Coordinates of C-alpha atoms in Angstrom, one line a residue:
Chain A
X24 CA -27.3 -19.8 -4.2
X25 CA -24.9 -21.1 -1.7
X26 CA -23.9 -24.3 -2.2
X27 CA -21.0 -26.4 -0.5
X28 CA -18.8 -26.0 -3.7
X29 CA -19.4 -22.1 -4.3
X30 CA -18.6 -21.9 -0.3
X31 CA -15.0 -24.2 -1.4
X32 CA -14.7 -21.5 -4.4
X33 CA -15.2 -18.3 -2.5
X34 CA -12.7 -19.4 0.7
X35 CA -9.8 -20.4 -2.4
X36 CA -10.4 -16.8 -3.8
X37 CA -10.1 -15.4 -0.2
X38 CA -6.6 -17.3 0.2
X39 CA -6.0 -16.2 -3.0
X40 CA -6.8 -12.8 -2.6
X41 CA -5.1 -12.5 1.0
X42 CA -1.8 -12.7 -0.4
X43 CA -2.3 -9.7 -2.8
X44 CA -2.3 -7.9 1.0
X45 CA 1.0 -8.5 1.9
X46 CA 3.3 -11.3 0.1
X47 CA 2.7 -10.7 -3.7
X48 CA 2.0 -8.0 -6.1
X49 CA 0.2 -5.3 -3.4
X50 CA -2.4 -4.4 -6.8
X51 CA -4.9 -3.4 -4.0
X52 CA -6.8 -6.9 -4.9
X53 CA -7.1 -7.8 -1.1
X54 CA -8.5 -4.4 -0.1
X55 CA -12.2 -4.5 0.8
X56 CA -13.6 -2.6 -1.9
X57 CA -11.8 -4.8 -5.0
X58 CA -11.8 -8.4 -2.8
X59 CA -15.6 -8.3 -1.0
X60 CA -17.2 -8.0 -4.2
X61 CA -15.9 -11.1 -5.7
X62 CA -16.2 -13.3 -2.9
X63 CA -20.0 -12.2 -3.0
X64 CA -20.1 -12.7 -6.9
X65 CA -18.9 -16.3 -5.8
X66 CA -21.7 -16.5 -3.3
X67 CA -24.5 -15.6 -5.6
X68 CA -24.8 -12.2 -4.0
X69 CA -22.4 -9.4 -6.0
X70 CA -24.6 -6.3 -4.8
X71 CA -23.9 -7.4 -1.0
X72 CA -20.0 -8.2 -1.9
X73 CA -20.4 -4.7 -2.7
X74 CA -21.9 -3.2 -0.3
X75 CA -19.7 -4.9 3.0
X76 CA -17.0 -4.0 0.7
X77 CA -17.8 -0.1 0.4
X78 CA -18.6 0.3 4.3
X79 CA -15.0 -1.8 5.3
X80 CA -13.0 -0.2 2.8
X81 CA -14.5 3.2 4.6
X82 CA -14.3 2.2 8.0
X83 CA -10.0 1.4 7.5
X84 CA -9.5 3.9 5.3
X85 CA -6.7 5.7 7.1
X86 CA -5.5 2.4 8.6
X87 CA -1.8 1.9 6.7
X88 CA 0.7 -0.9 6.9
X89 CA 3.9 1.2 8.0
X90 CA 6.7 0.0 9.2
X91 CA 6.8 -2.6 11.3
X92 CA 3.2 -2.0 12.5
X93 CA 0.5 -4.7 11.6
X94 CA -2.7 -3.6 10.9
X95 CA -6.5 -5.2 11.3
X96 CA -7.2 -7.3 9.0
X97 CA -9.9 -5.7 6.3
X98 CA -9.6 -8.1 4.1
X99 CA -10.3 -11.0 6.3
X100 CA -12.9 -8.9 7.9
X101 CA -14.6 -8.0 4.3
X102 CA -14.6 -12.0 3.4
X103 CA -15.8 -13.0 6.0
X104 CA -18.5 -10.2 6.4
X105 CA -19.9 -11.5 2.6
X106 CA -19.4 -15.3 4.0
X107 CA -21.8 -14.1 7.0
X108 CA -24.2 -12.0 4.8
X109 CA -24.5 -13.9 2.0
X110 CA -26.9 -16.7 3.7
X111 CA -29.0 -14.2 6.0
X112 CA -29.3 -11.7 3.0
X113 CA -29.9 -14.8 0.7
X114 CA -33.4 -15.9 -0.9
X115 CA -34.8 -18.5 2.0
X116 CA -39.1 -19.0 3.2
X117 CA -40.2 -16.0 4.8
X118 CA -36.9 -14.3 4.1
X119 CA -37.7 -9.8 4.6
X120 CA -35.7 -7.2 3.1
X121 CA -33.2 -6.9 5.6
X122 CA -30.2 -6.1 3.6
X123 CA -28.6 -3.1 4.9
X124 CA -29.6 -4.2 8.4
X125 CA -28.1 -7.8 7.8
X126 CA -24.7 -6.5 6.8
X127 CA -24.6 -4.0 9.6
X128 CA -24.7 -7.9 11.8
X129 CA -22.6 -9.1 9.7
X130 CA -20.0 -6.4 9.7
X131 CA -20.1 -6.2 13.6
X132 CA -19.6 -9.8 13.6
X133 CA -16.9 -10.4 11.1
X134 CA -14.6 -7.5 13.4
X135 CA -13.2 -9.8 15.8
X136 CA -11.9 -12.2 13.0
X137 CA -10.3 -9.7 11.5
X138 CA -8.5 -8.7 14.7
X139 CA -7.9 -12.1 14.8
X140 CA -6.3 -12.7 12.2
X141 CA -4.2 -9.6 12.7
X142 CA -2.6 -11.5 15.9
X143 CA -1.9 -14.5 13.9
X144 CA -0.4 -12.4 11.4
X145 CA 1.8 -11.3 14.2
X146 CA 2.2 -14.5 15.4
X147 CA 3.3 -16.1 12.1
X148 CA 5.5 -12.8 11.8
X149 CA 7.6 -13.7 15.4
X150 CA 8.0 -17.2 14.0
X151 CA 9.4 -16.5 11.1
X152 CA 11.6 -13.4 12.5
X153 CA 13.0 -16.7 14.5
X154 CA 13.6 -18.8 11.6
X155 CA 14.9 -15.9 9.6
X156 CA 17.1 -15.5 12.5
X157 CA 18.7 -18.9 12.1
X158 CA 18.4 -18.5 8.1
X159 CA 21.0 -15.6 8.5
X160 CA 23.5 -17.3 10.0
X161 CA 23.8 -19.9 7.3
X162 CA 26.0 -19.4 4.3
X163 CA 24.8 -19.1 1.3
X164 CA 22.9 -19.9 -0.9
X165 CA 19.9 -19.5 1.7
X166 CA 16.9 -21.8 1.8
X167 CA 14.4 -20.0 2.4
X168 CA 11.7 -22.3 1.0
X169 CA 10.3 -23.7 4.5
X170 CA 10.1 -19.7 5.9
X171 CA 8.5 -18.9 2.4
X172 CA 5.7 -22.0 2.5
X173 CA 4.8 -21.0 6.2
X174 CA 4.3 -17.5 4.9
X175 CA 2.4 -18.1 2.0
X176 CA 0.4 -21.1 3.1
X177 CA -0.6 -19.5 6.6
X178 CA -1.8 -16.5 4.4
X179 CA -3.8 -18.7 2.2
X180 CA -5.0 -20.8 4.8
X181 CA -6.5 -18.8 7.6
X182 CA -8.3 -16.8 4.8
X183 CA -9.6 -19.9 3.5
X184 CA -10.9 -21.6 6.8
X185 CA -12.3 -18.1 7.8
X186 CA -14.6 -17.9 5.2
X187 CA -15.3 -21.5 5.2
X188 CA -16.2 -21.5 8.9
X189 CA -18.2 -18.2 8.6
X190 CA -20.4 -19.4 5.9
X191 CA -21.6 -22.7 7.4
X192 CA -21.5 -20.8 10.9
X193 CA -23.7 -17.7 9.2
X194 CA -26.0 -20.9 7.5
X195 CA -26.5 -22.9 11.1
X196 CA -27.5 -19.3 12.8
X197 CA -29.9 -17.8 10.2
X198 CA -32.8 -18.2 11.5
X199 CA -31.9 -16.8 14.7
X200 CA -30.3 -13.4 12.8
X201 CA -33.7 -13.3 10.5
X202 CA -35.8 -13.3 14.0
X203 CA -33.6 -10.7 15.8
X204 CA -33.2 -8.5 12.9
X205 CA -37.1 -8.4 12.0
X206 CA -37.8 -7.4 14.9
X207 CA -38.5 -3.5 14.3
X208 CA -36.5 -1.3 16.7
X209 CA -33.6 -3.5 15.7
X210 CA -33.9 -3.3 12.3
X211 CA -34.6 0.0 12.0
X212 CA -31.5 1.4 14.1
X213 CA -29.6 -0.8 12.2
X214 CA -30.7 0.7 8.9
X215 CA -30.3 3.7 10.4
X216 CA -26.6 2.4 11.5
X217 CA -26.1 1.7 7.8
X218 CA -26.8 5.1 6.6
X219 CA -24.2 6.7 9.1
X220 CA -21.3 4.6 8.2
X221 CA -20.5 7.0 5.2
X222 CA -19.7 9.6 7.7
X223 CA -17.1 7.1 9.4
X224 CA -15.0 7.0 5.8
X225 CA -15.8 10.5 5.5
X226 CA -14.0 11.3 8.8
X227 CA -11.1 9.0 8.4
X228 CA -10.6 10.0 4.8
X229 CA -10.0 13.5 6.5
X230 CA -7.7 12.5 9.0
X231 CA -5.7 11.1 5.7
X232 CA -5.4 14.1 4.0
X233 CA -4.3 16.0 7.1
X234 CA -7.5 17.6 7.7
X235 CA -7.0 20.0 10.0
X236 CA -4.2 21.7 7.5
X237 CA -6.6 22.0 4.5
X238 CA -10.2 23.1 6.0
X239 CA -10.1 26.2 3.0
X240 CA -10.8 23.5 0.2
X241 CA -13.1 21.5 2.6
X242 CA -15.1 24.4 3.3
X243 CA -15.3 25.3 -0.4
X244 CA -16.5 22.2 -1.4
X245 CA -18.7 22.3 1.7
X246 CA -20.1 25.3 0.3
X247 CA -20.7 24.8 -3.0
X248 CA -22.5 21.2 -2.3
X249 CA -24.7 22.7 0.2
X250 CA -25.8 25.9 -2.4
X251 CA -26.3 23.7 -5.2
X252 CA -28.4 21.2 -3.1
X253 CA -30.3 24.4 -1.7
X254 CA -30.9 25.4 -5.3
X255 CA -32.0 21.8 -6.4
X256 CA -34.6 21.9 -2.9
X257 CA -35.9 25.6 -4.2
X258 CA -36.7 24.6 -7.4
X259 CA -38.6 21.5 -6.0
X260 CA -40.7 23.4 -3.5
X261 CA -41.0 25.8 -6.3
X262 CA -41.7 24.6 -9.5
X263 CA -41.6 20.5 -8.1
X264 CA -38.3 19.4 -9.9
X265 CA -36.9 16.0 -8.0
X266 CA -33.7 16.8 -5.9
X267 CA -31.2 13.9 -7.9
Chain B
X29 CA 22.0 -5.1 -17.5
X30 CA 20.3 -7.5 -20.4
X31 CA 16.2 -7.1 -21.1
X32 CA 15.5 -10.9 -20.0
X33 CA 17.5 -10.1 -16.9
X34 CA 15.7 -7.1 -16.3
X35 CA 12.5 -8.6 -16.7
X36 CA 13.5 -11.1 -14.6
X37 CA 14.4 -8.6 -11.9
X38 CA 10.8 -6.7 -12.2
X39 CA 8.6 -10.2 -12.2
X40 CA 10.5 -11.2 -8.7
X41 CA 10.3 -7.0 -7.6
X42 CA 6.3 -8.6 -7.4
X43 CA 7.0 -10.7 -4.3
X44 CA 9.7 -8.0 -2.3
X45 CA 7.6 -8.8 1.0
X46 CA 6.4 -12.9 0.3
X47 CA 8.9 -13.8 3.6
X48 CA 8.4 -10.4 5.5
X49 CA 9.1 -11.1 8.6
X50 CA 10.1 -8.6 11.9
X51 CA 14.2 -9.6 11.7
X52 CA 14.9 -8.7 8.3
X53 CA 11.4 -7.5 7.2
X54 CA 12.1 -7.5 2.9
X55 CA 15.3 -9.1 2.7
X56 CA 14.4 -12.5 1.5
X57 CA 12.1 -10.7 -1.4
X58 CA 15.3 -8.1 -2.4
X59 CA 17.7 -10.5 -2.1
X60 CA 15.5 -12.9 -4.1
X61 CA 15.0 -10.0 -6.7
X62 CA 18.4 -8.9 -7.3
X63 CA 19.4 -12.9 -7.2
X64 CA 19.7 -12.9 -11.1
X65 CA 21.5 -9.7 -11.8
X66 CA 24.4 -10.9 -9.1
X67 CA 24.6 -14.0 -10.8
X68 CA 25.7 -12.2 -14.1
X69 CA 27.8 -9.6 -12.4
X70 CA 29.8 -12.6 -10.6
X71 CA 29.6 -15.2 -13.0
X72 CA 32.4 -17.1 -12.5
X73 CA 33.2 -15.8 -9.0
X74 CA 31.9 -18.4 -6.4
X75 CA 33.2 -16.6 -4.0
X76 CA 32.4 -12.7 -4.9
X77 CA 28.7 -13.9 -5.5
X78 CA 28.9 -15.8 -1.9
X79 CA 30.1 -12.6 -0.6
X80 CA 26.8 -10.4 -2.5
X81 CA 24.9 -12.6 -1.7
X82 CA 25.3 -12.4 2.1
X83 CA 25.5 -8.2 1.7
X84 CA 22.4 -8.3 0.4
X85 CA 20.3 -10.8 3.4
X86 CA 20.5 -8.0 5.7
X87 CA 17.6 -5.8 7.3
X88 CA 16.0 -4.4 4.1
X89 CA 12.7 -2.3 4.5
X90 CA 10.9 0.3 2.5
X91 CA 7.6 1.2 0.3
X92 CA 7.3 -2.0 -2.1
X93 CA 6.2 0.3 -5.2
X94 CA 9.9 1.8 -4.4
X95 CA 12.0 -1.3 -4.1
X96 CA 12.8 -1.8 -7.2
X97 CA 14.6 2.0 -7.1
X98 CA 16.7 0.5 -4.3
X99 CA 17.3 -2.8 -6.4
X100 CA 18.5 -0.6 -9.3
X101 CA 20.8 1.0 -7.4
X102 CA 22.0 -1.8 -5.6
X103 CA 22.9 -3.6 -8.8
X104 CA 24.8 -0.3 -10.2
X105 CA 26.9 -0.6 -7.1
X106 CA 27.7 -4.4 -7.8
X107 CA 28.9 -3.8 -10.8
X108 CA 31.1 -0.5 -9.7
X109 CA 32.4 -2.8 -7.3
X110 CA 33.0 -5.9 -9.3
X111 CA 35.0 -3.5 -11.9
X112 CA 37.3 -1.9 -8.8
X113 CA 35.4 0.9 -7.7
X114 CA 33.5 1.1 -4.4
X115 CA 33.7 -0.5 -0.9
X116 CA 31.2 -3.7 -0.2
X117 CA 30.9 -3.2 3.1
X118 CA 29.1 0.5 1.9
X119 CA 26.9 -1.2 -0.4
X120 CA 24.1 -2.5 2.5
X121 CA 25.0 0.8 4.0
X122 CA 24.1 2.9 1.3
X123 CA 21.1 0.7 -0.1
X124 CA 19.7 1.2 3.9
X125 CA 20.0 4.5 4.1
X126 CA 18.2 5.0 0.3
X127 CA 15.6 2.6 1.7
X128 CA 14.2 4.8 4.3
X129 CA 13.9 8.0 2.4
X130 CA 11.8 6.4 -0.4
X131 CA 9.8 4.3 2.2
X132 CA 8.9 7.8 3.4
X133 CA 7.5 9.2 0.1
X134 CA 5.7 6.1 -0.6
X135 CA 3.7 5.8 2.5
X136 CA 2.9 9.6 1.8
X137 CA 1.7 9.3 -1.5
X138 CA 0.7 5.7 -2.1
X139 CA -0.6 4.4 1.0
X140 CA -1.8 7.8 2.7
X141 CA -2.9 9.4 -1.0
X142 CA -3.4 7.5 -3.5
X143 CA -5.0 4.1 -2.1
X144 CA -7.6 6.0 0.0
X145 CA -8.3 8.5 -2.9
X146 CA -8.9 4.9 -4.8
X147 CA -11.0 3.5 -2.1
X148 CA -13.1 6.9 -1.6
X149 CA -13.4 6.9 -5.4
X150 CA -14.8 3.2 -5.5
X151 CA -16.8 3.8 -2.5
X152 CA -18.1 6.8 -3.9
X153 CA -19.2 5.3 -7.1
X154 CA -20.9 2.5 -5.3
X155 CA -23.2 4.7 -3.7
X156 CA -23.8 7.4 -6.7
X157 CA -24.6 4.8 -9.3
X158 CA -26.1 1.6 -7.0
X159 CA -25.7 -1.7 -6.3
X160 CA -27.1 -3.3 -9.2
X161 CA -25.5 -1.6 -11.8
X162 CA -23.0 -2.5 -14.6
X163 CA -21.8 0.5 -14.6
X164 CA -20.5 0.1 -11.1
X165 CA -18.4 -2.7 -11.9
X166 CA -16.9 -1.6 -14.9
X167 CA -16.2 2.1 -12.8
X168 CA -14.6 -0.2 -10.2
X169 CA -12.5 -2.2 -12.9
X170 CA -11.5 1.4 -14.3
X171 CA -10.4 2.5 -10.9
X172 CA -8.4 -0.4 -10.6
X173 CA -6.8 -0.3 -13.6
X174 CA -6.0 3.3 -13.3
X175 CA -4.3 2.7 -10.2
X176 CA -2.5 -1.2 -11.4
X177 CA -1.1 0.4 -14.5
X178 CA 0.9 3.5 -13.1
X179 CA 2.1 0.9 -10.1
X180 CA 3.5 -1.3 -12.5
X181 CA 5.1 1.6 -14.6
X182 CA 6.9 2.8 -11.3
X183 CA 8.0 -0.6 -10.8
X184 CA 9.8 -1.1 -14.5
X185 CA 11.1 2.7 -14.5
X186 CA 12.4 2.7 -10.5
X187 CA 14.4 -0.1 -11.9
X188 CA 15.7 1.9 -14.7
X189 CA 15.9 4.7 -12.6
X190 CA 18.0 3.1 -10.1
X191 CA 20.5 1.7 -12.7
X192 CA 20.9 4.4 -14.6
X193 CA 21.3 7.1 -12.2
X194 CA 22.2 5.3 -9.0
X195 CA 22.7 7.8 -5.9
X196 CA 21.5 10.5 -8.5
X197 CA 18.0 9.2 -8.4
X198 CA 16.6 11.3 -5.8
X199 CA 17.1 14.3 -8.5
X200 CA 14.9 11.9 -10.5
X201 CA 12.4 11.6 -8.2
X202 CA 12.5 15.2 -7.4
X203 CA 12.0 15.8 -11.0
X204 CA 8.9 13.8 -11.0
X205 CA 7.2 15.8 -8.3
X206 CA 5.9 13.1 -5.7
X207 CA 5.0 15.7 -3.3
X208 CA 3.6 18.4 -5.4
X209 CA 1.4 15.7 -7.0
X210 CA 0.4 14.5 -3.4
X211 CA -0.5 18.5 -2.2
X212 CA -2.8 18.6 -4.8
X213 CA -4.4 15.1 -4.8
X214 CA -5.0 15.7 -0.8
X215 CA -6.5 19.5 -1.9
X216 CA -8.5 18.2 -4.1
X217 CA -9.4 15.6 -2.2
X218 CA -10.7 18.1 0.9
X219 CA -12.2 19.9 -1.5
X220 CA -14.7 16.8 -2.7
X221 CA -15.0 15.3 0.7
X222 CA -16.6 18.9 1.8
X223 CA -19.4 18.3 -1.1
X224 CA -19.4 14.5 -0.4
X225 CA -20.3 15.7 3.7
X226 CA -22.5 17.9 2.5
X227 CA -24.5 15.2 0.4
X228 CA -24.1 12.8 3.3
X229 CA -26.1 15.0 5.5
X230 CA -28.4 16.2 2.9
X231 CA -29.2 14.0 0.9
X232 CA -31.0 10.5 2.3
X233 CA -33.9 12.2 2.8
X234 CA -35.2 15.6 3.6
X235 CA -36.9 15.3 7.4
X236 CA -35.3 17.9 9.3
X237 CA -34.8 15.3 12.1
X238 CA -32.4 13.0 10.3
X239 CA -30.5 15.8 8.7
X240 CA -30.0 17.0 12.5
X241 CA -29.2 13.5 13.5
X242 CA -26.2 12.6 10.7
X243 CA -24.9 15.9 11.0
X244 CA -24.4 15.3 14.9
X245 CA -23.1 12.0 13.9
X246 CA -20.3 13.3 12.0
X247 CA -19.4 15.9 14.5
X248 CA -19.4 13.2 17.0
X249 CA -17.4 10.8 14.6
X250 CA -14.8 13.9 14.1
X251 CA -14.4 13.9 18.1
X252 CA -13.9 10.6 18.4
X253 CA -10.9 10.8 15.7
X254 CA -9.6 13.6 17.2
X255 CA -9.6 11.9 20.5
X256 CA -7.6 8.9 19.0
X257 CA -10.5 6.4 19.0
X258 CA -9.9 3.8 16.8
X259 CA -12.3 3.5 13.7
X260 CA -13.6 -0.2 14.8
X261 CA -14.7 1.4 17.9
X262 CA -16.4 4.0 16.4
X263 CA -18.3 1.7 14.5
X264 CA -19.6 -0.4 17.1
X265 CA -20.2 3.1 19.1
X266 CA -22.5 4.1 16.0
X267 CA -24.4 1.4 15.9
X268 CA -24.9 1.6 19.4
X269 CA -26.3 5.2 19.0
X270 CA -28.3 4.2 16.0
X271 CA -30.0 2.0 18.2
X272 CA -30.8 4.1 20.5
X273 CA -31.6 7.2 18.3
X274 CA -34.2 4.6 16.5
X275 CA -35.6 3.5 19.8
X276 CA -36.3 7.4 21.2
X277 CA -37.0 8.5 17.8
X278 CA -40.0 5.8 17.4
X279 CA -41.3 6.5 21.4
X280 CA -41.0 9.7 20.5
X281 CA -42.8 9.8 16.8
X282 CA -39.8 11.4 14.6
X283 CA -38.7 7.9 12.8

């Protein structure tokens, strides 16, 4: 159940969390999978923290923080997405099952922030390049504590408000979601849209392991799946054991 | 280089990027890190430590698992040169040209190998064993662990490793087999992702009609990568074609 303090709770373990991304540790806490999961635990809805986690951490699966580049956001995009799906997925009068098809919404919706807070990352980055700038001109011993709290606290902070802003936006629009997505073409491509995301991390995840340069153990694996699935489907229209 | 001070060193190797920024990208975190060793090596040397402490502010950038390697070394060096041997102005030099090397091997194999295996993994087991499930959790918190506890190892030995050996730590590295270990992870890896597609296409359900329709949807998802299109794209393009494959598949009386 979603109440104003487990909404306070869930956006100070997103701030929390968001530094895990880039500033402290890296122990894979922020990424989607690991950080979705406990925001929805916080939210009263762990099996949807789950599931927005598993399709996010698919969909930027290949994305990687090299170099100087800054990539999208996941993990503002995975809090968020549970901040969003948590009150239309949620228990409310005349609520349907709608869960895949909800977090599909909330998924789409929950992009832009993340892209969002990719260009204040960059933002925040200029900034302190500027200071940094300055900084190394001084003699030593550097203060860098002013740099250090702009980092950290712009880290916590945006993930905080984020979350606290989708929840009570995801709240005020619920009803409006609930009557779009019950609405049957729509929920039903959306389901649909929720059983092809799986083939988005499976692609990606294939482009990380140089694909193209290892198709022999692919198309082993391929192989061996699709013979043993043929088997199980043989036996059913056989003898009528359940494919697992 | 005392325990305390070594444990000192690895807690503040935990916060390398907490000021990364585009001028100097880690150097506030390394030179925070190796801030307690260089007050040891130039205790009593106000102007030696001003002097370290300024070489090591520079431009500092590679993997964060592998800083610590760099930090090692970096504090072998500042000793060599506080007992007579060395020149300072070589030290940044030699500690940059280190950095990018190792920034190399740990993109490869921790953020390119590892961390998706890890994600694949997790996602993986969130769709074999279910949403509901204990067991999901605690798979998750294994994974987690699995992955936590040989970082943190790396980070306490690169340390050691760097010390000990200094320039000579590449033969260490070498000796532990980052690439081999990464050829066979991403093998592997192909090798599951084939069954994995397999069971993707297969497995939701058994009308001929969906099969058809996720296996087109990979193929088209595979031209879209090839043809650079970002993944956020691609998902907004899928639901977009799930929409539309619902709406002609109801008219037509295949959904």
């Amino acid at each position: 159940m979603m109440t104003t303090g487990t909404i306070l709770a869930a956006g100070v373990m997103a701030g929390a969390t968001a530094l895990d991304r880039v500033h402290l540790l890296q122990w894979l806490i922020a990424r989607p999978i690991f950080s979705a999961p406990l925001i929805g635990y916080l939210l009263g809805d762990l099996p949807g923290g789950l599931l927005i986690g598993t399709w996010i951490e698919l969909l930027w699966i290949s994305v990687l923080p090299i170099g100087n580049f800054t990539p999208p956001d996941s993990h503002a995009v995975a809090v968020c997405a549970v901040a969003l799906f948590a009150p239309w997925h949620g228990p409310a009068p005349g609520a349907v099952t709608v869960s895949s098809a909800t977090g599909v919404l909330a998924v789409a919706a929950a992009i832009p922030l993340g892209i969002l807070s990719r260009n204040c990352d960059i933002g925040i980055r200029r900034r302190l390049a500027e200071k940094m700038e300055a900084l190394m001109q001084e003699p030593p011993p550097y203060r860098f504590g002013p740099p250090l709290f702009l980092a950290l606290s712009s880290a916590f902070l945006k993930a905080f408000l984020l979350v606290v802003a989708s929840a009570v936006v995801a709240v005020s629009v619920r009803p409006i979601v609930r009557a779009v997505v019950s609405i049957g073409g729509i929920r039903h491509g959306l389901e649909m849209a929720a059983t092809w995301i799986p083939a988005l991390g499976l692609v990606q995840l294939a482009r990380c392991y140089c694909g193209r340069s290892r198709k022999a153990p692919f198309f082993i694996g391929a192989g061996l799946a699709a013979a043993v699935l043929i088997i199980f489907f043989l036996r059913r229209c056989v003898v009528g054991v359940p494919v697992p | 280089m005392s325990l305390s001070e070594k444990i000192r060193v690895f807690l503040r190797l935990h916060a390398v990027q907490f000021l990364w920024n585009f001028k100097g990208m880690q150097n506030v975190g390394f030179y925070y890190a190796i801030l307690p060793a260089l007050r040891r090596i130039y205790a009593g040397d106000s102007q030696g430590l001003e002097q370290a402490q300024r070489r090591h502010f520079g431009f500092f950038n590679t993997h964060p698992y592998f800083a610590p390697i760099c930090v090692g070394v970096s504090i072998k060096l500042e000793e060599d040169l506080r007992a007579g041997k060395g020149k300072p102005e070589m030290i940044p030099v030699l500690k940059n040209r280190m950095s990018g090397p190792l920034a190399a091997v740990g993109d490869a194999f921790f953020w390119e190998t590892v961390r998706p295996t890890v994600g694949a993994l997790a996602a993986l087991s969130v769709y074999a064993l279910g949403l509901s499930s204990a067991s999901t959790i605690r798979l998750l918190l294994l994974l987690w662990i699995l992955y936590v506890l040989p970082v943190e190892w790396l980070r306490w030995q690169g340390l050691s490793w760097g010390y000990l050996h200094g320039f000579d730590v590449v033969k260490v590295l070498k000796e532990r087999g980052f690439q081999k270990r990464m050829k066979r992870l991403r093998t592997l890896g192909m090798f599951l992702l084939g069954g994995v597609t397999v069971g993707f296409v297969m497995l939701y359900d058994d009308r001929i009609f969906l099969w058809c329709c996720r296996a087109g949807i990979a193929g088209l998802l595979v031209l879209l990568t090839l043809r650079k299109v970002s993944p956020t794209f691609q998902l907004y393009i899928l639901i977009l074609v799930a929409l539309l494959v619902s709406y002609l598949g109801t008219m037509a009386g295949l959904v």
